[in-house]
C-alpha cells in the first residue's frame, strides 16, 4: 500500500495538481520570476515516460536556475520519495513549506500523503492483461480463392489444373486466449514484457497457432529528442509444432517538431530476423523504416503510418529478395454512452526480385494485402471490457494459388490490472 500511495502522490503532483502548481509559481513581489520552462516541460515529459532519474536531474537544474520554481521543487521531492530517498525528499518538502507559504490545500495533501507512505525504497510497477474470445474465420488456412491454377502465357491467362481440396478455403470456429505482463526493471523507465497468444480451431487443428514473445524496452532522451529502444525474441508454433523463431530490434525516435500538443510524430526503424524451422530456404531478415503521426484529442484518437521495407532472403528462397511498402490508419472515437468504436486499415505490398520457381512458376511474385478492421468496445466495471471485432482480408497477387480472401468475426472479454 505504501508503494501505491507514493505512486499516486507522484501522479497527482505531475498531472492532477497542475493548476495549483501554476498558482504556486507566481512569485511574490521582489522574487525572481521562473524562466519560460522548456527544461521543466521536458522534465514533466520524462516523468510521464517513467524516466524518473532523468526527470530528477532536469528538475534540479531548473531549481538551480530558478530557485523560486515551486513546481520543480514539488516534482523532484516526489520523485526522491518514490525512489526511497527519504532524507532528500523531506529536505525538499521542508523547503517547499517554508519558502512557498501559504500552500494550497491540494499541495499540502500531496506532501502529507507522501510522508505517510514513508518514502519506501523503489519497487517496480507491474501491469498485466488477459483476453479470451470466440470467433469464426472463413479461411483459416489462407486457401486460394480461385479453385483453378492460372498462369500468364502469351499475353493471356491459361487455366492449368484444379487445386486439391487442401488448398481451398476452410472455414472454422475458434477459441483465442492472450495474456500480457509488463514490469519495470529500472527506475528510469526501462520495462520488460512477456506476451502470449493462442488460437485453437474447433476442427482445423492443423492450423492452430501459439506465440510467445519476451522483450525489453528502454527510453532515452537526447536534448529535445526522445528515443525508445526495444529488443524482442519470439517463438511461433503452428499445428502443435514449432514453426518459427524471431529476433527483432526496433528504435522509435521522436524529433522536436513544432506540432500541436495533441499531435506527435515518430520515426521508427527496425530489423527482424525470422528463422523457419519447418521450411527449407525461407529464413530472412527484414529491414524497415516508417513514419507515424498520432493525434490525441479529448474524444478522438487517430494514427497513420507509412514506410518502406526490404526483405533479404538468407538462402535460396523462392522469389529471392523482396522490396515492400506499407500504409496503416486507425481512428478511435466514442459512439454512444460508454461505447467506443475503432476503425483501422492496413496495407502491405511486396515485390520479389526473381521468378518464384523457375520451370514451375515463372512469374515474379507481386503481392498486395489489404486488411480492414472494425471494433466495438464496451467497458465493464473492474477494468474489464467486451469487444466485438470484424476483419476483412483481401490478398491480391499475380500468382493465383496465393490469392485469398477471408472474413473474421470475434467476440472477446478483456481485463487489465490497472
Tab-separated table of C-alpha atoms in Angstrom:
chain	number	residue	atom	x	y	z
A	1	UNK	CA	0.000	0.000	0.000
A	2	UNK	CA	2.834	2.420	0.799
A	3	UNK	CA	4.325	1.970	-2.696
A	4	UNK	CA	0.933	2.521	-4.289
A	5	UNK	CA	0.368	5.682	-2.269
A	6	UNK	CA	3.785	7.001	-3.330
A	7	UNK	CA	2.954	6.397	-6.977
A	8	UNK	CA	-0.440	8.044	-6.596
A	9	UNK	CA	1.177	11.030	-4.930
A	10	UNK	CA	3.680	11.389	-7.760
A	11	UNK	CA	0.972	11.168	-10.392
A	12	UNK	CA	-1.140	13.693	-8.564
A	13	UNK	CA	1.768	16.081	-8.371
A	14	UNK	CA	2.553	15.696	-12.053
A	15	UNK	CA	-0.928	15.950	-13.527
A	16	UNK	CA	-3.892	16.477	-11.219
A	17	UNK	CA	-2.432	19.437	-9.345
A	18	UNK	CA	-1.118	21.300	-12.388
A	19	UNK	CA	-3.420	24.300	-11.711
A	20	UNK	CA	-2.160	24.547	-8.109
A	21	UNK	CA	1.447	24.400	-9.297
A	22	UNK	CA	0.795	27.133	-11.809
A	23	UNK	CA	-0.528	29.331	-8.991
A	24	UNK	CA	2.385	28.432	-6.724
A	25	UNK	CA	4.844	29.544	-9.383
A	26	UNK	CA	3.583	33.125	-9.278
A	27	UNK	CA	6.366	34.905	-7.363
A	28	UNK	CA	5.817	37.350	-4.525
A	29	UNK	CA	6.853	40.969	-5.114
A	30	UNK	CA	10.596	41.193	-5.445
A	31	UNK	CA	11.072	37.488	-6.041
A	32	UNK	CA	12.716	36.034	-9.118
A	33	UNK	CA	10.365	35.082	-11.964
A	34	UNK	CA	10.834	31.495	-13.179
A	35	UNK	CA	12.047	31.073	-16.751
A	36	UNK	CA	9.736	30.090	-19.602
A	37	UNK	CA	10.164	26.491	-18.572
A	38	UNK	CA	11.362	24.457	-21.550
A	39	UNK	CA	13.510	22.311	-19.258
A	40	UNK	CA	10.618	21.983	-16.783
A	41	UNK	CA	8.295	20.810	-19.558
A	42	UNK	CA	10.890	18.257	-20.643
A	43	UNK	CA	11.150	17.043	-17.042
A	44	UNK	CA	7.374	16.575	-16.840
A	45	UNK	CA	7.504	14.630	-20.079
A	46	UNK	CA	10.257	12.446	-18.614
A	47	UNK	CA	8.039	11.735	-15.584
A	48	UNK	CA	5.189	10.745	-17.902
A	49	UNK	CA	7.569	8.377	-19.741
A	50	UNK	CA	8.758	6.793	-16.470
A	51	UNK	CA	12.304	8.195	-16.673
A	52	UNK	CA	12.482	9.300	-13.033
A	53	UNK	CA	16.269	9.693	-12.817
A	54	UNK	CA	16.384	11.856	-15.948
A	55	UNK	CA	13.481	13.936	-14.653
A	56	UNK	CA	15.175	14.450	-11.292
A	57	UNK	CA	18.355	15.768	-12.933
A	58	UNK	CA	16.385	18.178	-15.116
A	59	UNK	CA	14.326	19.455	-12.170
A	60	UNK	CA	17.426	20.066	-10.067
A	61	UNK	CA	18.796	22.170	-12.924
A	62	UNK	CA	15.510	24.109	-13.047
A	63	UNK	CA	15.797	24.772	-9.296
A	64	UNK	CA	19.415	25.897	-9.696
A	65	UNK	CA	18.481	28.337	-12.455
A	66	UNK	CA	15.197	29.445	-10.849
A	67	UNK	CA	15.193	28.916	-7.059
A	68	UNK	CA	11.561	30.052	-6.700
A	69	UNK	CA	10.065	27.482	-9.072
A	70	UNK	CA	7.667	25.742	-6.677
A	71	UNK	CA	6.521	23.201	-9.237
A	72	UNK	CA	10.052	21.931	-9.781
A	73	UNK	CA	10.618	21.615	-6.016
A	74	UNK	CA	7.447	19.563	-5.537
A	75	UNK	CA	8.069	17.279	-8.519
A	76	UNK	CA	11.654	16.471	-7.581
A	77	UNK	CA	10.644	15.906	-3.939
A	78	UNK	CA	8.002	13.371	-5.006
A	79	UNK	CA	10.488	11.632	-7.296
A	80	UNK	CA	13.075	11.374	-4.497
A	81	UNK	CA	10.385	9.993	-2.192
A	82	UNK	CA	9.280	7.441	-4.788
A	83	UNK	CA	12.896	6.299	-5.211
A	84	UNK	CA	13.225	5.708	-1.458
A	85	UNK	CA	15.487	8.714	-0.771
A	86	UNK	CA	13.547	9.793	2.328
A	87	UNK	CA	16.068	12.284	3.744
A	88	UNK	CA	16.397	14.204	0.484
A	89	UNK	CA	12.630	14.166	-0.022
A	90	UNK	CA	11.999	15.517	3.487
A	91	UNK	CA	14.541	18.289	2.968
A	92	UNK	CA	12.729	19.360	-0.179
A	93	UNK	CA	9.291	19.109	1.457
A	94	UNK	CA	10.505	21.360	4.302
A	95	UNK	CA	11.895	23.856	1.797
A	96	UNK	CA	8.546	23.971	-0.024
A	97	UNK	CA	6.628	24.513	3.246
A	98	UNK	CA	8.823	27.410	4.354
A	99	UNK	CA	9.638	29.104	1.037
A	100	UNK	CA	6.212	28.975	-0.590
A	101	UNK	CA	3.923	29.526	2.396
A	102	UNK	CA	0.929	29.598	2.354
A	103	UNK	CA	0.486	26.333	0.421
A	104	UNK	CA	-2.734	25.402	-1.282
A	105	UNK	CA	-4.724	22.560	0.358
A	106	UNK	CA	-4.058	20.342	-2.669
A	107	UNK	CA	-0.274	20.599	-2.353
A	108	UNK	CA	-0.467	20.114	1.422
A	109	UNK	CA	-2.403	16.887	0.855
A	110	UNK	CA	0.140	15.587	-1.689
A	111	UNK	CA	3.025	16.194	0.737
A	112	UNK	CA	1.114	14.602	3.619
A	113	UNK	CA	0.325	11.501	1.560
A	114	UNK	CA	3.964	11.175	0.503
A	115	UNK	CA	5.129	11.403	4.121
A	116	UNK	CA	2.538	8.851	5.250
A	117	UNK	CA	3.865	6.409	2.667
A	118	UNK	CA	7.259	6.504	4.373
A	119	UNK	CA	9.132	7.088	1.085
A	120	UNK	CA	9.842	3.363	0.816
A	121	UNK	CA	12.584	2.141	-1.495
A	122	UNK	CA	11.827	1.908	-5.195
A	123	UNK	CA	9.775	-1.095	-6.176
A	124	UNK	CA	8.960	-1.914	-9.774
A	125	UNK	CA	5.458	-1.311	-11.047
A	126	UNK	CA	3.803	-4.203	-12.864
A	127	UNK	CA	0.836	-4.405	-15.200
A	128	UNK	CA	-0.934	-7.331	-16.813
A	129	UNK	CA	-3.845	-8.074	-19.107
A	130	UNK	CA	-5.894	-11.066	-20.183
A	131	UNK	CA	-8.151	-11.701	-23.170
A	132	UNK	CA	-10.278	-14.646	-24.241
A	133	UNK	CA	-12.780	-14.905	-27.036
A	134	UNK	CA	-14.689	-16.929	-29.588
A	135	UNK	CA	-14.767	-16.280	-33.297
A	136	UNK	CA	-15.356	-17.566	-36.790
A	137	UNK	CA	-12.876	-17.312	-39.688
A	138	UNK	CA	-13.981	-18.103	-43.231
A	139	UNK	CA	-10.442	-19.043	-44.318
A	140	UNK	CA	-8.245	-20.362	-41.510
A	141	UNK	CA	-5.762	-21.922	-43.961
A	142	UNK	CA	-5.490	-18.958	-46.382
A	143	UNK	CA	-6.843	-21.167	-49.160
A	144	UNK	CA	-6.787	-19.866	-52.734
A	145	UNK	CA	-9.934	-18.037	-53.787
A	146	UNK	CA	-9.694	-19.454	-57.314
A	147	UNK	CA	-10.090	-23.277	-57.423
A	148	UNK	CA	-8.032	-23.459	-60.656
A	149	UNK	CA	-4.332	-22.666	-61.052
A	150	UNK	CA	-3.968	-19.858	-63.620
A	151	UNK	CA	-0.765	-18.680	-65.303
A	152	UNK	CA	0.061	-15.821	-67.652
A	153	UNK	CA	1.054	-17.100	-71.095
A	154	UNK	CA	1.331	-15.373	-74.486
A	155	UNK	CA	-0.358	-12.233	-73.172
A	156	UNK	CA	-3.349	-14.089	-71.720
A	157	UNK	CA	-4.403	-16.338	-68.859
A	158	UNK	CA	-4.341	-20.104	-69.102
A	159	UNK	CA	-6.058	-22.479	-66.659
A	160	UNK	CA	-3.697	-25.361	-65.960
A	161	UNK	CA	-5.310	-27.579	-63.340
A	162	UNK	CA	-7.855	-27.612	-60.495
A	163	UNK	CA	-6.429	-27.283	-56.996
A	164	UNK	CA	-6.636	-30.041	-54.436
A	165	UNK	CA	-9.172	-29.687	-51.641
A	166	UNK	CA	-6.434	-28.895	-49.092
A	167	UNK	CA	-5.545	-25.712	-50.993
A	168	UNK	CA	-9.098	-24.314	-50.978
A	169	UNK	CA	-10.545	-22.093	-48.200
A	170	UNK	CA	-11.590	-23.822	-44.993
A	171	UNK	CA	-13.815	-22.016	-42.504
A	172	UNK	CA	-13.908	-22.840	-38.807
A	173	UNK	CA	-14.840	-21.549	-35.378
A	174	UNK	CA	-12.026	-20.942	-32.901
A	175	UNK	CA	-11.188	-20.012	-29.318
A	176	UNK	CA	-8.474	-17.480	-28.605
A	177	UNK	CA	-6.529	-16.594	-25.463
A	178	UNK	CA	-3.938	-13.853	-24.916
A	179	UNK	CA	-2.002	-12.596	-21.897
A	180	UNK	CA	0.496	-9.766	-21.365
A	181	UNK	CA	2.765	-8.954	-18.446
A	182	UNK	CA	4.883	-5.782	-18.084
A	183	UNK	CA	7.304	-4.963	-15.264
A	184	UNK	CA	9.629	-2.037	-14.637
A	185	UNK	CA	13.266	-3.125	-14.453
A	186	UNK	CA	14.903	0.244	-13.666
A	187	UNK	CA	13.726	3.485	-12.004
A	188	UNK	CA	14.413	5.267	-15.282
A	189	UNK	CA	11.548	3.763	-17.263
A	190	UNK	CA	13.022	0.569	-18.730
A	191	UNK	CA	10.484	-2.262	-18.784
A	192	UNK	CA	10.496	-5.959	-19.529
A	193	UNK	CA	7.466	-7.655	-21.029
A	194	UNK	CA	6.041	-11.063	-21.850
A	195	UNK	CA	3.291	-11.720	-24.408
A	196	UNK	CA	1.450	-14.961	-25.128
A	197	UNK	CA	-1.282	-15.665	-27.688
A	198	UNK	CA	-3.065	-18.872	-28.614
A	199	UNK	CA	-5.737	-19.720	-31.163
A	200	UNK	CA	-7.383	-23.164	-31.216
A	201	UNK	CA	-9.676	-24.112	-34.095
A	202	UNK	CA	-12.619	-26.399	-33.446
A	203	UNK	CA	-11.884	-28.814	-36.323
A	204	UNK	CA	-8.973	-27.478	-38.417
A	205	UNK	CA	-6.416	-28.297	-35.755
A	206	UNK	CA	-3.521	-28.311	-38.251
A	207	UNK	CA	-3.777	-24.522	-38.283
A	208	UNK	CA	-3.829	-23.928	-34.519
A	209	UNK	CA	-1.296	-21.249	-33.607
A	210	UNK	CA	0.614	-20.264	-30.472
A	211	UNK	CA	3.135	-17.484	-29.982
A	212	UNK	CA	5.345	-16.352	-27.120
A	213	UNK	CA	7.356	-13.131	-27.095
A	214	UNK	CA	9.709	-11.726	-24.470
A	215	UNK	CA	11.417	-8.361	-24.692
A	216	UNK	CA	12.708	-5.211	-23.092
A	217	UNK	CA	12.169	-1.529	-23.858
A	218	UNK	CA	14.312	1.368	-22.659
A	219	UNK	CA	13.555	5.118	-23.074
A	220	UNK	CA	16.229	7.761	-23.634
A	221	UNK	CA	16.314	11.487	-24.212
A	222	UNK	CA	18.994	13.495	-26.048
A	223	UNK	CA	18.154	17.151	-25.653
A	224	UNK	CA	14.676	17.560	-27.135
A	225	UNK	CA	14.890	14.225	-28.977
A	226	UNK	CA	13.280	11.131	-27.459
A	227	UNK	CA	14.298	7.548	-28.258
A	228	UNK	CA	12.738	4.223	-27.279
A	229	UNK	CA	14.849	1.141	-27.977
A	230	UNK	CA	13.199	-2.297	-27.993
A	231	UNK	CA	14.549	-5.828	-28.281
A	232	UNK	CA	12.218	-8.828	-28.725
A	233	UNK	CA	12.640	-12.577	-29.085
A	234	UNK	CA	9.755	-14.826	-30.082
A	235	UNK	CA	8.636	-18.376	-30.829
A	236	UNK	CA	5.697	-19.318	-33.071
A	237	UNK	CA	4.096	-22.754	-33.233
A	238	UNK	CA	1.682	-23.954	-35.914
A	239	UNK	CA	-0.357	-27.133	-35.609
A	240	UNK	CA	1.368	-28.012	-32.344
A	241	UNK	CA	4.887	-27.881	-33.847
A	242	UNK	CA	7.493	-25.152	-33.529
A	243	UNK	CA	7.309	-23.210	-36.796
A	244	UNK	CA	9.363	-20.026	-36.497
A	245	UNK	CA	11.867	-18.178	-34.316
A	246	UNK	CA	12.086	-14.390	-34.421
A	247	UNK	CA	14.517	-11.764	-33.185
A	248	UNK	CA	13.641	-8.082	-33.505
A	249	UNK	CA	15.385	-4.785	-32.760
A	250	UNK	CA	13.464	-1.538	-33.048
A	251	UNK	CA	14.112	2.130	-32.379
A	252	UNK	CA	11.434	4.822	-32.135
A	253	UNK	CA	12.716	8.396	-32.462
A	254	UNK	CA	10.654	11.469	-31.565
A	255	UNK	CA	12.145	14.600	-33.166
A	256	UNK	CA	11.332	18.029	-31.670
A	257	UNK	CA	8.934	19.177	-34.404
A	258	UNK	CA	6.729	22.290	-33.960
A	259	UNK	CA	3.493	20.295	-33.682
A	260	UNK	CA	0.404	20.981	-31.543
A	261	UNK	CA	0.407	19.241	-28.154
A	262	UNK	CA	-2.332	16.920	-29.397
A	263	UNK	CA	-0.071	15.556	-32.155
A	264	UNK	CA	3.143	13.545	-32.142
A	265	UNK	CA	5.421	12.311	-34.913
A	266	UNK	CA	7.786	9.362	-34.598
A	267	UNK	CA	10.342	7.845	-36.933
A	268	UNK	CA	10.599	4.067	-36.496
A	269	UNK	CA	13.368	1.798	-37.718
A	270	UNK	CA	13.527	-1.936	-37.218
A	271	UNK	CA	15.318	-5.162	-38.055
A	272	UNK	CA	13.582	-8.549	-37.817
A	273	UNK	CA	15.243	-11.907	-38.392
A	274	UNK	CA	12.937	-14.886	-38.959
A	275	UNK	CA	14.094	-18.495	-38.894
A	276	UNK	CA	11.642	-21.088	-40.259
A	277	UNK	CA	12.141	-24.405	-38.509
A	278	UNK	CA	9.655	-26.366	-40.607
A	279	UNK	CA	10.612	-24.934	-44.027
A	280	UNK	CA	13.822	-25.020	-46.030
A	281	UNK	CA	15.344	-21.873	-47.583
A	282	UNK	CA	12.765	-19.468	-46.144
A	283	UNK	CA	14.858	-17.672	-43.484
A	284	UNK	CA	15.017	-13.922	-43.958
A	285	UNK	CA	15.928	-10.572	-42.425
A	286	UNK	CA	13.542	-7.632	-42.840
A	287	UNK	CA	14.739	-4.018	-42.599
A	288	UNK	CA	12.006	-1.426	-42.075
A	289	UNK	CA	11.694	2.336	-41.713
A	290	UNK	CA	8.443	4.253	-41.329
A	291	UNK	CA	6.979	7.449	-40.018
A	292	UNK	CA	3.987	7.600	-37.682
A	293	UNK	CA	1.755	10.554	-36.854
A	294	UNK	CA	-0.689	10.362	-33.930
A	295	UNK	CA	-3.420	12.656	-32.677
A	296	UNK	CA	-4.861	12.552	-29.142
A	297	UNK	CA	-7.884	14.739	-28.525
A	298	UNK	CA	-10.438	14.756	-25.747
A	299	UNK	CA	-12.721	12.373	-27.644
A	300	UNK	CA	-10.774	11.306	-30.712
A	301	UNK	CA	-7.605	9.282	-31.178
A	302	UNK	CA	-6.141	8.734	-34.637
A	303	UNK	CA	-2.873	7.489	-36.086
A	304	UNK	CA	-1.376	6.970	-39.525
A	305	UNK	CA	1.919	5.486	-40.625
A	306	UNK	CA	3.707	4.820	-43.892
A	307	UNK	CA	7.016	3.175	-44.606
A	308	UNK	CA	9.283	1.083	-46.757
A	309	UNK	CA	10.918	-2.273	-46.104
A	310	UNK	CA	13.471	-4.630	-47.580
A	311	UNK	CA	13.215	-8.397	-47.063
A	312	UNK	CA	16.595	-10.066	-47.589
A	313	UNK	CA	16.445	-13.815	-48.230
A	314	UNK	CA	19.088	-15.703	-46.254
A	315	UNK	CA	19.223	-18.667	-48.661
A	316	UNK	CA	17.705	-19.790	-51.974
A	317	UNK	CA	14.217	-18.638	-51.037
A	318	UNK	CA	11.608	-18.783	-53.834
A	319	UNK	CA	11.414	-15.301	-55.378
A	320	UNK	CA	14.643	-14.068	-53.794
A	321	UNK	CA	14.763	-10.714	-52.003
A	322	UNK	CA	11.680	-8.512	-51.742
A	323	UNK	CA	11.020	-4.778	-51.534
A	324	UNK	CA	7.903	-3.533	-49.848
A	325	UNK	CA	5.791	-0.577	-48.793
A	326	UNK	CA	3.207	-0.348	-46.020
A	327	UNK	CA	0.408	2.013	-45.020
A	328	UNK	CA	-1.812	1.899	-41.935
A	329	UNK	CA	-4.502	4.150	-40.443
A	330	UNK	CA	-6.623	3.911	-37.306
A	331	UNK	CA	-9.256	6.070	-35.631
A	332	UNK	CA	-10.949	5.576	-32.235
A	333	UNK	CA	-13.977	7.631	-31.231
A	334	UNK	CA	-16.840	7.421	-28.703
A	335	UNK	CA	-20.059	6.155	-30.288
A	336	UNK	CA	-22.883	6.238	-27.747
A	337	UNK	CA	-22.873	6.170	-23.962
A	338	UNK	CA	-19.767	4.326	-22.788
A	339	UNK	CA	-19.211	2.505	-26.086
A	340	UNK	CA	-16.170	3.256	-28.244
A	341	UNK	CA	-15.563	2.341	-31.846
A	342	UNK	CA	-12.337	1.678	-33.754
A	343	UNK	CA	-11.845	1.549	-37.498
A	344	UNK	CA	-8.480	0.548	-38.937
A	345	UNK	CA	-6.926	-0.155	-42.317
A	346	UNK	CA	-3.525	-1.617	-43.150
A	347	UNK	CA	-1.953	-2.419	-46.482
A	348	UNK	CA	1.301	-4.202	-47.323
A	349	UNK	CA	2.832	-4.554	-50.778
A	350	UNK	CA	5.765	-6.833	-51.661
A	351	UNK	CA	7.624	-7.119	-54.973
A	352	UNK	CA	10.016	-10.029	-55.403
A	353	UNK	CA	13.260	-9.744	-57.351
A	354	UNK	CA	13.259	-13.143	-59.116
A	355	UNK	CA	10.909	-15.683	-60.625
A	356	UNK	CA	9.196	-17.611	-57.854
A	357	UNK	CA	10.053	-21.143	-59.003
A	358	UNK	CA	11.705	-21.286	-62.463
A	359	UNK	CA	10.298	-24.079	-64.581
A	360	UNK	CA	7.188	-24.406	-62.396
A	361	UNK	CA	6.055	-20.887	-61.504
A	362	UNK	CA	7.875	-18.499	-63.793
A	363	UNK	CA	6.210	-15.314	-62.553
A	364	UNK	CA	7.935	-12.750	-60.356
A	365	UNK	CA	5.673	-12.536	-57.338
A	366	UNK	CA	3.765	-9.253	-56.831
A	367	UNK	CA	1.771	-9.329	-53.587
A	368	UNK	CA	-0.640	-6.768	-52.144
A	369	UNK	CA	-2.517	-7.451	-48.896
A	370	UNK	CA	-5.300	-5.240	-47.515
A	371	UNK	CA	-6.897	-5.578	-44.077
A	372	UNK	CA	-9.922	-3.638	-42.827
A	373	UNK	CA	-10.870	-3.952	-39.153
A	374	UNK	CA	-13.784	-2.587	-37.150
A	375	UNK	CA	-14.134	-2.962	-33.365
A	376	UNK	CA	-16.900	-2.040	-30.918
A	377	UNK	CA	-15.658	-1.702	-27.317
A	378	UNK	CA	-17.943	-1.567	-24.288
A	379	UNK	CA	-16.283	-1.060	-20.870
A	380	UNK	CA	-17.339	-3.004	-17.773
A	381	UNK	CA	-16.530	-2.448	-14.090
A	382	UNK	CA	-13.212	-3.527	-12.571
A	383	UNK	CA	-11.029	-2.801	-15.631
A	384	UNK	CA	-12.969	-5.120	-17.926
A	385	UNK	CA	-14.466	-4.710	-21.381
A	386	UNK	CA	-16.356	-6.620	-24.038
A	387	UNK	CA	-15.197	-6.223	-27.654
A	388	UNK	CA	-16.854	-7.216	-30.908
A	389	UNK	CA	-14.433	-7.240	-33.820
A	390	UNK	CA	-14.788	-7.856	-37.536
A	391	UNK	CA	-11.994	-8.205	-40.104
A	392	UNK	CA	-11.850	-8.389	-43.873
A	393	UNK	CA	-8.630	-9.534	-45.573
A	394	UNK	CA	-8.046	-9.299	-49.331
A	395	UNK	CA	-4.749	-10.707	-50.604
A	396	UNK	CA	-4.285	-9.813	-54.270
A	397	UNK	CA	-1.398	-11.412	-56.162
A	398	UNK	CA	-0.310	-12.114	-59.704
A	399	UNK	CA	0.179	-15.816	-58.798
A	400	UNK	CA	-3.307	-17.227	-58.487
A	401	UNK	CA	-2.587	-20.015	-55.978
A	402	UNK	CA	-1.538	-17.392	-53.391
A	403	UNK	CA	-4.611	-15.183	-53.812
A	404	UNK	CA	-7.046	-15.440	-50.916
A	405	UNK	CA	-9.841	-13.633	-49.080
A	406	UNK	CA	-11.025	-14.095	-45.534
A	407	UNK	CA	-13.706	-12.753	-43.206
A	408	UNK	CA	-13.481	-12.959	-39.428
A	409	UNK	CA	-15.797	-12.040	-36.568
A	410	UNK	CA	-14.825	-12.332	-32.905
A	411	UNK	CA	-16.417	-11.595	-29.525
A	412	UNK	CA	-13.930	-11.273	-26.673
A	413	UNK	CA	-13.621	-10.370	-22.992
A	414	UNK	CA	-10.691	-8.220	-21.835
A	415	UNK	CA	-9.246	-7.451	-18.408
A	416	UNK	CA	-6.274	-5.305	-17.414
A	417	UNK	CA	-4.761	-4.804	-13.986
A	418	UNK	CA	-4.794	-1.017	-13.988
